[in-house]
PDB file of C-alpha atoms and ligand atoms in Angstrom:
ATOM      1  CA  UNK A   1       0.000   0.000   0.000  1.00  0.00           C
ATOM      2  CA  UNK A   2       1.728   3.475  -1.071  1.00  0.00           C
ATOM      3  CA  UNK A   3       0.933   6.677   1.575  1.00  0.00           C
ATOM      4  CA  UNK A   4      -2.904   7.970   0.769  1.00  0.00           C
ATOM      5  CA  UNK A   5      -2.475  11.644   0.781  1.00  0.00           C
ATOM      6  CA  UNK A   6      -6.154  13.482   1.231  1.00  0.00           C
ATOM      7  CA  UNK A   7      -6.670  16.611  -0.106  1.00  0.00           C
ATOM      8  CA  UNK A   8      -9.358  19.500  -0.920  1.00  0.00           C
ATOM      9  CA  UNK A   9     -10.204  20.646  -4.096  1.00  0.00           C
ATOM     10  CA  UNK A  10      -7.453  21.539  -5.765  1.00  0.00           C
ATOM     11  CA  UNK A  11      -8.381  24.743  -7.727  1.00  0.00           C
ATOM     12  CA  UNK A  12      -8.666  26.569  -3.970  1.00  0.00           C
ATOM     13  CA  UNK A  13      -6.667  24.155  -1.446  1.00  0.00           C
ATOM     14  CA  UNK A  14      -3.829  25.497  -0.824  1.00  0.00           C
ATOM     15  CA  UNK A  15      -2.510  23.353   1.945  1.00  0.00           C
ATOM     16  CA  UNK A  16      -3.319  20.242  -0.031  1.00  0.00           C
ATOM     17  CA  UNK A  17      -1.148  21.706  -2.603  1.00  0.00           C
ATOM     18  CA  UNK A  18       1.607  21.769   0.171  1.00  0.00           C
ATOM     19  CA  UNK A  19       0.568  18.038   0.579  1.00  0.00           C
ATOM     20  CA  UNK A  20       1.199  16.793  -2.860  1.00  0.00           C
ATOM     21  CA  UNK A  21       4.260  19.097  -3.375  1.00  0.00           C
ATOM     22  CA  UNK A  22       6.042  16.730  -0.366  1.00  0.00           C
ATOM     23  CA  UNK A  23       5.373  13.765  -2.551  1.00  0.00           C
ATOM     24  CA  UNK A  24       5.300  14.361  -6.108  1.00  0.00           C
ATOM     25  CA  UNK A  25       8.373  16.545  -6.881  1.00  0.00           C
ATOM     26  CA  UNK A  26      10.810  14.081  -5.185  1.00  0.00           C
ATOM     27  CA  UNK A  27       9.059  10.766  -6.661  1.00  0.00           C
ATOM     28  CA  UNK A  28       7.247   9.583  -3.740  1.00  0.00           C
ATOM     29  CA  UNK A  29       3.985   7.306  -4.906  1.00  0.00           C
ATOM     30  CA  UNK A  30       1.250   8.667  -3.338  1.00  0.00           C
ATOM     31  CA  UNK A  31      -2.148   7.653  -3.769  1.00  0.00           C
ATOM     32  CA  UNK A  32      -4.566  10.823  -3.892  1.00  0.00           C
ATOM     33  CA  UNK A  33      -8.289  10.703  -1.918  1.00  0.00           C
ATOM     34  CA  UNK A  34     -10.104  13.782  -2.886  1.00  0.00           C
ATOM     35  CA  UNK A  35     -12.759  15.077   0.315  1.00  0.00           C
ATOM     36  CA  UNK A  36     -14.866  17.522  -0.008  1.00  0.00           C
ATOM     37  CA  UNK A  37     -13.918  20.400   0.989  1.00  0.00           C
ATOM     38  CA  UNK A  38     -17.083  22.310   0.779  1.00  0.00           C
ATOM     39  CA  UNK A  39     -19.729  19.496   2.718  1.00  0.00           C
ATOM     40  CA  UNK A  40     -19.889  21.278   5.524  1.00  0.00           C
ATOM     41  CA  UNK A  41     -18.684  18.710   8.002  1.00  0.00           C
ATOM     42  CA  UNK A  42     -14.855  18.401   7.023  1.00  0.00           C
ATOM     43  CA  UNK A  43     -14.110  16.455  10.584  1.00  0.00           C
ATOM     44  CA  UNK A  44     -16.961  13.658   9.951  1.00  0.00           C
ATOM     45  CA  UNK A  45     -15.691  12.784   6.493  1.00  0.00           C
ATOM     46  CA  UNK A  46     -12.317  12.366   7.771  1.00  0.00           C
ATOM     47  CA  UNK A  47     -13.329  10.410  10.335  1.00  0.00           C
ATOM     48  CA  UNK A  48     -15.219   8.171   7.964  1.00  0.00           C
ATOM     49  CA  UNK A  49     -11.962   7.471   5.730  1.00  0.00           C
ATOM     50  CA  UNK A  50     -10.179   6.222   9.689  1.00  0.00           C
ATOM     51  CA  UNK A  51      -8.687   9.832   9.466  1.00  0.00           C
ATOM     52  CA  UNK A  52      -9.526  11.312  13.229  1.00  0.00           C
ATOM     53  CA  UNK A  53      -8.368  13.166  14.862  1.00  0.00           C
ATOM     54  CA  UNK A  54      -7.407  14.866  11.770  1.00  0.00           C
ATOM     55  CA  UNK A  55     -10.057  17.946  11.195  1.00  0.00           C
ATOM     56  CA  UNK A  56      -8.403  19.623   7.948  1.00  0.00           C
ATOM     57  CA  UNK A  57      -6.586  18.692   4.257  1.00  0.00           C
ATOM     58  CA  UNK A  58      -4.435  17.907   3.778  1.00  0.00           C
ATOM     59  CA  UNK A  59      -4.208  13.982   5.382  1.00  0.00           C
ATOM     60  CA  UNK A  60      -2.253  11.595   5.334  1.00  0.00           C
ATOM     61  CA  UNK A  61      -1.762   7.784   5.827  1.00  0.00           C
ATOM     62  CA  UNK A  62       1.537   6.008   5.605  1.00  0.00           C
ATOM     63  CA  UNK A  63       1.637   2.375   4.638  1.00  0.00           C
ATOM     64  CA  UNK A  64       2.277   1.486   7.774  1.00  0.00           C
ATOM     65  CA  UNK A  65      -0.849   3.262   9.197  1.00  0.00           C
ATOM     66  CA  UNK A  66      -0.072   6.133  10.962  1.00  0.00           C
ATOM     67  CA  UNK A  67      -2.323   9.199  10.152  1.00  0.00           C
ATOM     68  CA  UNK A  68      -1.200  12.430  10.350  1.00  0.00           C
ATOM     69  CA  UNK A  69      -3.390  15.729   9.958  1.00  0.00           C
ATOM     70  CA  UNK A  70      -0.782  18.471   9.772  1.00  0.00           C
ATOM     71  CA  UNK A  71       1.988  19.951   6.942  1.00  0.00           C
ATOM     72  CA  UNK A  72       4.406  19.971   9.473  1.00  0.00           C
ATOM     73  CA  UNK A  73       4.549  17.096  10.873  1.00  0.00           C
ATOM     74  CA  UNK A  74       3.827  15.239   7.480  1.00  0.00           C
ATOM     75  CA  UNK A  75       6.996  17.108   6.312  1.00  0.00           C
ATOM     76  CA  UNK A  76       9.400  15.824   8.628  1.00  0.00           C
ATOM     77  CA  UNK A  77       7.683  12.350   8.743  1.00  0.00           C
ATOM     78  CA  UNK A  78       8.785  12.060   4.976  1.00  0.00           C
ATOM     79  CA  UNK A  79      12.189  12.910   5.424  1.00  0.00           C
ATOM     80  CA  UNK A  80      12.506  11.083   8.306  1.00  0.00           C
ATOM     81  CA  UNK A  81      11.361   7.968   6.652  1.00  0.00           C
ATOM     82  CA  UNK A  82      13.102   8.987   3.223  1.00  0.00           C
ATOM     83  CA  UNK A  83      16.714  10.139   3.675  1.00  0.00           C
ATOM     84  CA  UNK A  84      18.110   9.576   0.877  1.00  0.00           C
ATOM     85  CA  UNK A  85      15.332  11.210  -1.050  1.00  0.00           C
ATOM     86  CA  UNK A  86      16.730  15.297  -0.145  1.00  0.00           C
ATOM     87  CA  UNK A  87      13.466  16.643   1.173  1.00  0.00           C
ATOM     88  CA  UNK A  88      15.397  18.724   3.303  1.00  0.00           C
ATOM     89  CA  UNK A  89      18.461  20.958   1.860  1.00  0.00           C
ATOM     90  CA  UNK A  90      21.345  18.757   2.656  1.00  0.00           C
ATOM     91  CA  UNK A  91      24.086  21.260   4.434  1.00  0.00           C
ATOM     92  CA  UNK A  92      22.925  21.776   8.110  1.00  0.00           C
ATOM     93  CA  UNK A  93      22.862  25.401   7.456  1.00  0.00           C
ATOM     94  CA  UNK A  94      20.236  24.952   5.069  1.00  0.00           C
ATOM     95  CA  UNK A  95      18.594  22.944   6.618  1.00  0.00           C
ATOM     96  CA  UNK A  96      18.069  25.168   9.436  1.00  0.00           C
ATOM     97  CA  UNK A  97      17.115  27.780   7.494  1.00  0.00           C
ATOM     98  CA  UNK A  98      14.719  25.993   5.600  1.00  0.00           C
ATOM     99  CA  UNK A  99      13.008  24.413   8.567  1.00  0.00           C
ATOM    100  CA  UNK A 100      13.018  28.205   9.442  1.00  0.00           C
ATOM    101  CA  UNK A 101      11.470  29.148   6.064  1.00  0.00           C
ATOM    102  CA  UNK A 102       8.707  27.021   6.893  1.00  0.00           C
ATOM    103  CA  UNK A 103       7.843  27.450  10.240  1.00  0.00           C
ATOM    104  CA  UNK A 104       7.437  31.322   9.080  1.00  0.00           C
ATOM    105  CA  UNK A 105       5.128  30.240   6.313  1.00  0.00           C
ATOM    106  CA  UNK A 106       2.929  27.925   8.374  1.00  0.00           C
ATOM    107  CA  UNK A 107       2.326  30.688  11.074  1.00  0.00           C
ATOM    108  CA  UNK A 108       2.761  34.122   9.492  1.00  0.00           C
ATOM    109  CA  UNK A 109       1.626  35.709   5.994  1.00  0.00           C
ATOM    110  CA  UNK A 110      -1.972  36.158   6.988  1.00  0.00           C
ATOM    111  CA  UNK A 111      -2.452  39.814   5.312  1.00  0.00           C
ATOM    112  CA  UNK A 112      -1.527  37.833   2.057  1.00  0.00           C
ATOM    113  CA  UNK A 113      -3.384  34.700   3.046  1.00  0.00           C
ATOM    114  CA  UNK A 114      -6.294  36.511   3.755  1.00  0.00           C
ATOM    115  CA  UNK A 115      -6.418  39.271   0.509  1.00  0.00           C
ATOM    116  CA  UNK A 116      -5.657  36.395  -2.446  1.00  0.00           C
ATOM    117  CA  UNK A 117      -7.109  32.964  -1.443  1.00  0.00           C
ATOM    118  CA  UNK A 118      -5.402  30.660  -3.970  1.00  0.00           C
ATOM    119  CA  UNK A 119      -6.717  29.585  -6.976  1.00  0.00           C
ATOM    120  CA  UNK A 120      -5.455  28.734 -10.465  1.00  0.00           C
ATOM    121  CA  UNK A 121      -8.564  29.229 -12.766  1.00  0.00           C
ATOM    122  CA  UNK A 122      -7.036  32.691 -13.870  1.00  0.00           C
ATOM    123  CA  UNK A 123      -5.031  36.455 -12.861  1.00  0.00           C
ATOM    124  CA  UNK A 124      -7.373  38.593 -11.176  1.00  0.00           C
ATOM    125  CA  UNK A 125      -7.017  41.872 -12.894  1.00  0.00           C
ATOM    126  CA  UNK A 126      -6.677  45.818 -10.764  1.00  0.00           C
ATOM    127  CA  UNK A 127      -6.193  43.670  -7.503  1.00  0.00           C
ATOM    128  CA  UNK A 128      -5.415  46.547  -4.829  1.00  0.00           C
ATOM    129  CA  UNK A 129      -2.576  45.618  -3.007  1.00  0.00           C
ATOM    130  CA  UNK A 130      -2.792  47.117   0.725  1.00  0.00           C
ATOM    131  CA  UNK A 131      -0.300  47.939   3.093  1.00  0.00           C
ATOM    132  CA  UNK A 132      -0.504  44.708   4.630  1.00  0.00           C
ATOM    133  CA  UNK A 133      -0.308  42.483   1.892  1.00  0.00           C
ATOM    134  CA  UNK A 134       2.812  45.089   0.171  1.00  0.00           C
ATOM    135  CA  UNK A 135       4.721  43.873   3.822  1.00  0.00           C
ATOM    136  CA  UNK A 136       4.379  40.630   3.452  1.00  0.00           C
ATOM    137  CA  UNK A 137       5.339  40.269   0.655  1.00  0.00           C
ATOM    138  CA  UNK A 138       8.227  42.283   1.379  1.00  0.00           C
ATOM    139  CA  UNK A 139       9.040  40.021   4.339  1.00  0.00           C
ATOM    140  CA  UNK A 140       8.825  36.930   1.820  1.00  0.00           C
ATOM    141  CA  UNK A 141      11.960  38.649  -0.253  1.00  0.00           C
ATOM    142  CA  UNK A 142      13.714  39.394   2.872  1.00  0.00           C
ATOM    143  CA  UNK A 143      13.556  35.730   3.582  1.00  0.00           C
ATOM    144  CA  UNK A 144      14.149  34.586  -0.190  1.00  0.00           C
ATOM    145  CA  UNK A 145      17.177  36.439   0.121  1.00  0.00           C
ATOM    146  CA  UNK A 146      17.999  35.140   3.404  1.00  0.00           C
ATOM    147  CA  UNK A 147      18.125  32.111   1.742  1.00  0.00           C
ATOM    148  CA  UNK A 148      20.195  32.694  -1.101  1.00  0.00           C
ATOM    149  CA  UNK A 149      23.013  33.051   1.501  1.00  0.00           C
ATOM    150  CA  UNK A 150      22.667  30.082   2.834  1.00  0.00           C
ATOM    151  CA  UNK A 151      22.272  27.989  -0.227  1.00  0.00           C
ATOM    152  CA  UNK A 152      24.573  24.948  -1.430  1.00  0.00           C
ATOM    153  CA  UNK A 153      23.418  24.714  -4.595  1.00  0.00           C
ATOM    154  CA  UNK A 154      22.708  26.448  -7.668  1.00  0.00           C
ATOM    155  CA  UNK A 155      18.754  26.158  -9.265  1.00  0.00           C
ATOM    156  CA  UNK A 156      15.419  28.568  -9.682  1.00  0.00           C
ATOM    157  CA  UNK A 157      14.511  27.049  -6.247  1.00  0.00           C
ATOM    158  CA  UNK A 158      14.898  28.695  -2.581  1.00  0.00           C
ATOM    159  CA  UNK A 159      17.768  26.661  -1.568  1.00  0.00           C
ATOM    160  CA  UNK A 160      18.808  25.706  -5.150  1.00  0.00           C
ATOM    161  CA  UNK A 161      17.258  22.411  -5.618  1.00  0.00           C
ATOM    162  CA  UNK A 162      13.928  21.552  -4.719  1.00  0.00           C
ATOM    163  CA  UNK A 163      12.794  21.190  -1.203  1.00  0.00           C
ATOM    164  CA  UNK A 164      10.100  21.141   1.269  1.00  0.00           C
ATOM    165  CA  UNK A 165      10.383  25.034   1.455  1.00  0.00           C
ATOM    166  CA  UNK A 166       9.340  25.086  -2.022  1.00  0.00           C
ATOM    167  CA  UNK A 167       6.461  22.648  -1.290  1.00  0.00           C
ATOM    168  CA  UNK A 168       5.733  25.185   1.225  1.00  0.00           C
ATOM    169  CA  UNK A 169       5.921  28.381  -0.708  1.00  0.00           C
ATOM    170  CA  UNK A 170       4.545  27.192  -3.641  1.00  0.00           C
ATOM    171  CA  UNK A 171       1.272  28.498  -3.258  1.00  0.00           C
ATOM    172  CA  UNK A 172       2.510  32.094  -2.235  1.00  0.00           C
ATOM    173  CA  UNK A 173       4.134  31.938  -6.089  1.00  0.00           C
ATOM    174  CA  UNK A 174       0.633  30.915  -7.034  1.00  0.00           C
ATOM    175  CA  UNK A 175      -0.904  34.117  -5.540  1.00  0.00           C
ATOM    176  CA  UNK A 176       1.428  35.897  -6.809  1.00  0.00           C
ATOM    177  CA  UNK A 177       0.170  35.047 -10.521  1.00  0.00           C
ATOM    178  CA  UNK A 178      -3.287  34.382  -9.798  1.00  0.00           C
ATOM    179  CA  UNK A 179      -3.708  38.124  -8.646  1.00  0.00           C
ATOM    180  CA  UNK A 180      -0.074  40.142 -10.856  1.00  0.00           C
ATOM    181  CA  UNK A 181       1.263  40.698  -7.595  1.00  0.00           C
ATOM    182  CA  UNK A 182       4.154  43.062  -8.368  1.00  0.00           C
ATOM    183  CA  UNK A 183       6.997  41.764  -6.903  1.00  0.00           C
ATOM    184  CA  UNK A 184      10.844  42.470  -7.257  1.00  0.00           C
ATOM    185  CA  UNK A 185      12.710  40.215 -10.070  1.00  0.00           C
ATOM    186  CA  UNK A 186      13.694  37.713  -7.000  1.00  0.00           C
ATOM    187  CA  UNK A 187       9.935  36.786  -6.131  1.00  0.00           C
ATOM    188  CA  UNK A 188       9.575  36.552 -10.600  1.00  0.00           C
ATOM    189  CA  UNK A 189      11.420  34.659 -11.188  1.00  0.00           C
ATOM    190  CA  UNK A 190      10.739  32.675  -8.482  1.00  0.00           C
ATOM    191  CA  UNK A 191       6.841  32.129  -9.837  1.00  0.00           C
ATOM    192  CA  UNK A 192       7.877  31.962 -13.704  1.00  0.00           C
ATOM    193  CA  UNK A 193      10.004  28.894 -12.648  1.00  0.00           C
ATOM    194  CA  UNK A 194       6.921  27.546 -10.239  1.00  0.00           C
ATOM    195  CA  UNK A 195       4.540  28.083 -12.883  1.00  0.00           C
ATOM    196  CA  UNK A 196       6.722  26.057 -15.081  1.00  0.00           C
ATOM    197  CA  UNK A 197       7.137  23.430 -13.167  1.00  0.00           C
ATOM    198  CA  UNK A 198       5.796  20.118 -13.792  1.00  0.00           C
ATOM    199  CA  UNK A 199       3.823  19.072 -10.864  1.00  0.00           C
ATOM    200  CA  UNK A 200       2.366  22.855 -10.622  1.00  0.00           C
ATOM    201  CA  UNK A 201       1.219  21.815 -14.291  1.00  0.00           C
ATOM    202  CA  UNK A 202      -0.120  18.727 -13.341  1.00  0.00           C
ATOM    203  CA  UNK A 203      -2.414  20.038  -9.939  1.00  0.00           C
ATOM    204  CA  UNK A 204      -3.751  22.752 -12.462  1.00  0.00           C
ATOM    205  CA  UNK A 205      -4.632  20.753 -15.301  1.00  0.00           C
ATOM    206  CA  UNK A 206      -5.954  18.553 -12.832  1.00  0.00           C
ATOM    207  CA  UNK A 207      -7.643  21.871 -11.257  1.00  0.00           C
ATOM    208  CA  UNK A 208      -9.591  22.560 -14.221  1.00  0.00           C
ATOM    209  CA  UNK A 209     -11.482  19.959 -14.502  1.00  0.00           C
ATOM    210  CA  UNK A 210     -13.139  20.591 -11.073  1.00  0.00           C
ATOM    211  CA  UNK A 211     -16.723  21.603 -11.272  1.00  0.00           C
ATOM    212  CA  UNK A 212     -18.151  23.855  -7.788  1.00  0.00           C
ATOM    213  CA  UNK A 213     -21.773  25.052  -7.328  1.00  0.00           C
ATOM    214  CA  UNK A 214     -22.307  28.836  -7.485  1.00  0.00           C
ATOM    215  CA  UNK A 215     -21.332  31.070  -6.346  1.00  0.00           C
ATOM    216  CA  UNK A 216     -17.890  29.987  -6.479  1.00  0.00           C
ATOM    217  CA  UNK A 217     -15.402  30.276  -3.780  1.00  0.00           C
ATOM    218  CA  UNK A 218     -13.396  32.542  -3.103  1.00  0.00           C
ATOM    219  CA  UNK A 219     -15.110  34.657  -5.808  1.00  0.00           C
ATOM    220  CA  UNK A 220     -13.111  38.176  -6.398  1.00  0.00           C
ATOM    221  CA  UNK A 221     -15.237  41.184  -7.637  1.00  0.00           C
ATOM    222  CA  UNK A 222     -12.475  41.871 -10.206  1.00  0.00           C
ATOM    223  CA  UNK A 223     -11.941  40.677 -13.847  1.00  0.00           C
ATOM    224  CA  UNK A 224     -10.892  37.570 -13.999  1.00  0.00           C
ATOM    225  CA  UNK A 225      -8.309  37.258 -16.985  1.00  0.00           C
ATOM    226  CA  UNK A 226      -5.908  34.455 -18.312  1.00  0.00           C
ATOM    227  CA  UNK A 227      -3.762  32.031 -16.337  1.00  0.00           C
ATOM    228  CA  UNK A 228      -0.447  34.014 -16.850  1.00  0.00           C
ATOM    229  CA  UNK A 229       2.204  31.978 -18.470  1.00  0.00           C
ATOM    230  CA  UNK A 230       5.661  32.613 -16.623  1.00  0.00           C
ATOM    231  CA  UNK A 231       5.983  36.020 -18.733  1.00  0.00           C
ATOM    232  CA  UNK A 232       3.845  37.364 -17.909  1.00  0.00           C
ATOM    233  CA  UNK A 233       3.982  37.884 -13.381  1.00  0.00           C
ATOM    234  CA  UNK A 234       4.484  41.660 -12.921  1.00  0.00           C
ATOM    235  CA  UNK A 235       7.777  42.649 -11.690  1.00  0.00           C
TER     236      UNK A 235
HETATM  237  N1  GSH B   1      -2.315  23.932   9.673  1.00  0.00           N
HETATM  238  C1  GSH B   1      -2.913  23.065   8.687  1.00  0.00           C
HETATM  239  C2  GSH B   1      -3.715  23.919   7.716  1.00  0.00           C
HETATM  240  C3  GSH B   1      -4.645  23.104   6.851  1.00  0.00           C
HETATM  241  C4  GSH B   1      -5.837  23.903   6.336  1.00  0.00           C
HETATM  242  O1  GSH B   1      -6.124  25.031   6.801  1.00  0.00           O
HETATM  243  N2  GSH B   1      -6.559  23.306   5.391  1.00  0.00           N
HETATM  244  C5  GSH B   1      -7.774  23.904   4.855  1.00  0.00           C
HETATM  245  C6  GSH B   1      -7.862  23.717   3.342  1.00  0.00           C
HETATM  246  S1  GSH B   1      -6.670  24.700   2.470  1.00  0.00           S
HETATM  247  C7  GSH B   1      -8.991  23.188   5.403  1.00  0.00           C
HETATM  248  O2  GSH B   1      -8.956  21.999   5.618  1.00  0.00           O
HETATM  249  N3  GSH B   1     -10.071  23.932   5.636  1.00  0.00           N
HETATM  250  C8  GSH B   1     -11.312  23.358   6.049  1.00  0.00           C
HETATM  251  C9  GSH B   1     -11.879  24.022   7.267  1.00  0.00           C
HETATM  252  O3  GSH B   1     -11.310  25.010   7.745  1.00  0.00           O
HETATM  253  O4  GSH B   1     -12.905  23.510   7.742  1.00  0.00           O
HETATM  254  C10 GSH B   1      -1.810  22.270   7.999  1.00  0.00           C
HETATM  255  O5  GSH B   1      -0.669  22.717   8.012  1.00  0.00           O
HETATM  256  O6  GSH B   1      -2.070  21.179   7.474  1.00  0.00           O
END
């Protein structure tokens, strides 16, 4: 039996997202359960799948049984149980600093959180970004830089090659598009090569065909225009 990862839908989860990114990237077989998201009684319908006392997506189960309801600690379950498979950066420096990276993520960003829920159907167009949102995204460059310092390896990713941090911030790059953000050329380049990358392609395509009763979530009253290709983020 491979690990049962069990996600929301995936045109607004972003946490699921995280999920997947922890599996598919580094070529860990995963088999995905979709839940709905949008039932009304998230808890019960975990519980029914032998979930509890996990209340959110993502979930998972490891073939050996053990459930686990958070990012975190499905994170450093992987790479416990993989080592050889570099979820974490390998130097201990940054390591650190990406366990750092995602600690921040998991617990902070909530003007940005909160302003652009997720979602891949499109790039919101005249999105006004507020003070709020303009820090945090500020704070993600400071720590994107941070990074850079303590990286061991050249690559578009935040400590070179992919890692959980990516997993992590993946769905910030996704906001970034999915409302023309403008960024500096770091945070670009950052989301041209996320929106170019393979499993990013795969959860959208995947994304699209998802069908949601109106109104639909998350709904901005802005135009909604094309999915930008990785040309086209603002900078
Ligand atoms: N801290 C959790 C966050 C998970 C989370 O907030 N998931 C959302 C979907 S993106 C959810 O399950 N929401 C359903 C609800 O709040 O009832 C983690 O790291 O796994």
């Amino acid at each position: 039996m491979p690990y049962e990862l069990f996600i929301g839908a995936r045109t607004y989860s972003s946490w699921s997202l995280r999920g997947w990114l922890m599996f598919d990237p580094f070529d860990l077989p995963v088999k995905t359960r979709m839940l709905n998201l949008y039932g009304g009684d998230l808890p019960a319908e975990l519980a029914a799948h032998g979930l509890a006392p996990a209340r959110l997506v993502p979930a998972m189960r490891t073939p050996e049984g053990l459930v686990l309801g958070e990012t975190l600690a499905m994170a450093e379950h992987l790479a416990e149980a993989h080592p050889g498979a570099g979820l974490w950066p390998a130097a201990p420096a940054a390591r650190a600093a990406a366990r750092w990276l995602v600690a921040e993520m998991h617990a902070g960003f909530a003007a940005l959180r909160a302003a652009c829920p997720m979602q891949v159907l499109g790039q919101y167009q005249d999105f006004e970004v507020s003070a709020a949102v303009a820090a945090d995204l500020a704070r993600l460059d400071q720590l994107f830089a941070y990074a850079e310092t303590q990286r061991n390896a050249d690559g578009p990713w935040i400590f070179g090659t992919w890692s959980l941090a990516d997993a992590f911030y993946a769905p910030v790059a996704l906001r970034i598009a999915g409302y023309g953000l403008p960024v500096s050329d770091r945070l670009a380049a950052y989301t041209a090569a996320m929106l170019a990358h393979p499993s990013i392609r795969r959860w959208r395509a995947l994304a699209l065909t998802e069908v949601f009763d109106a109104p639909a979530p998350y709904a901005q009253p802005l135009p909604l225009g094309p999915w930008p290709g990785p040309a086209l983020t603002k900078s």
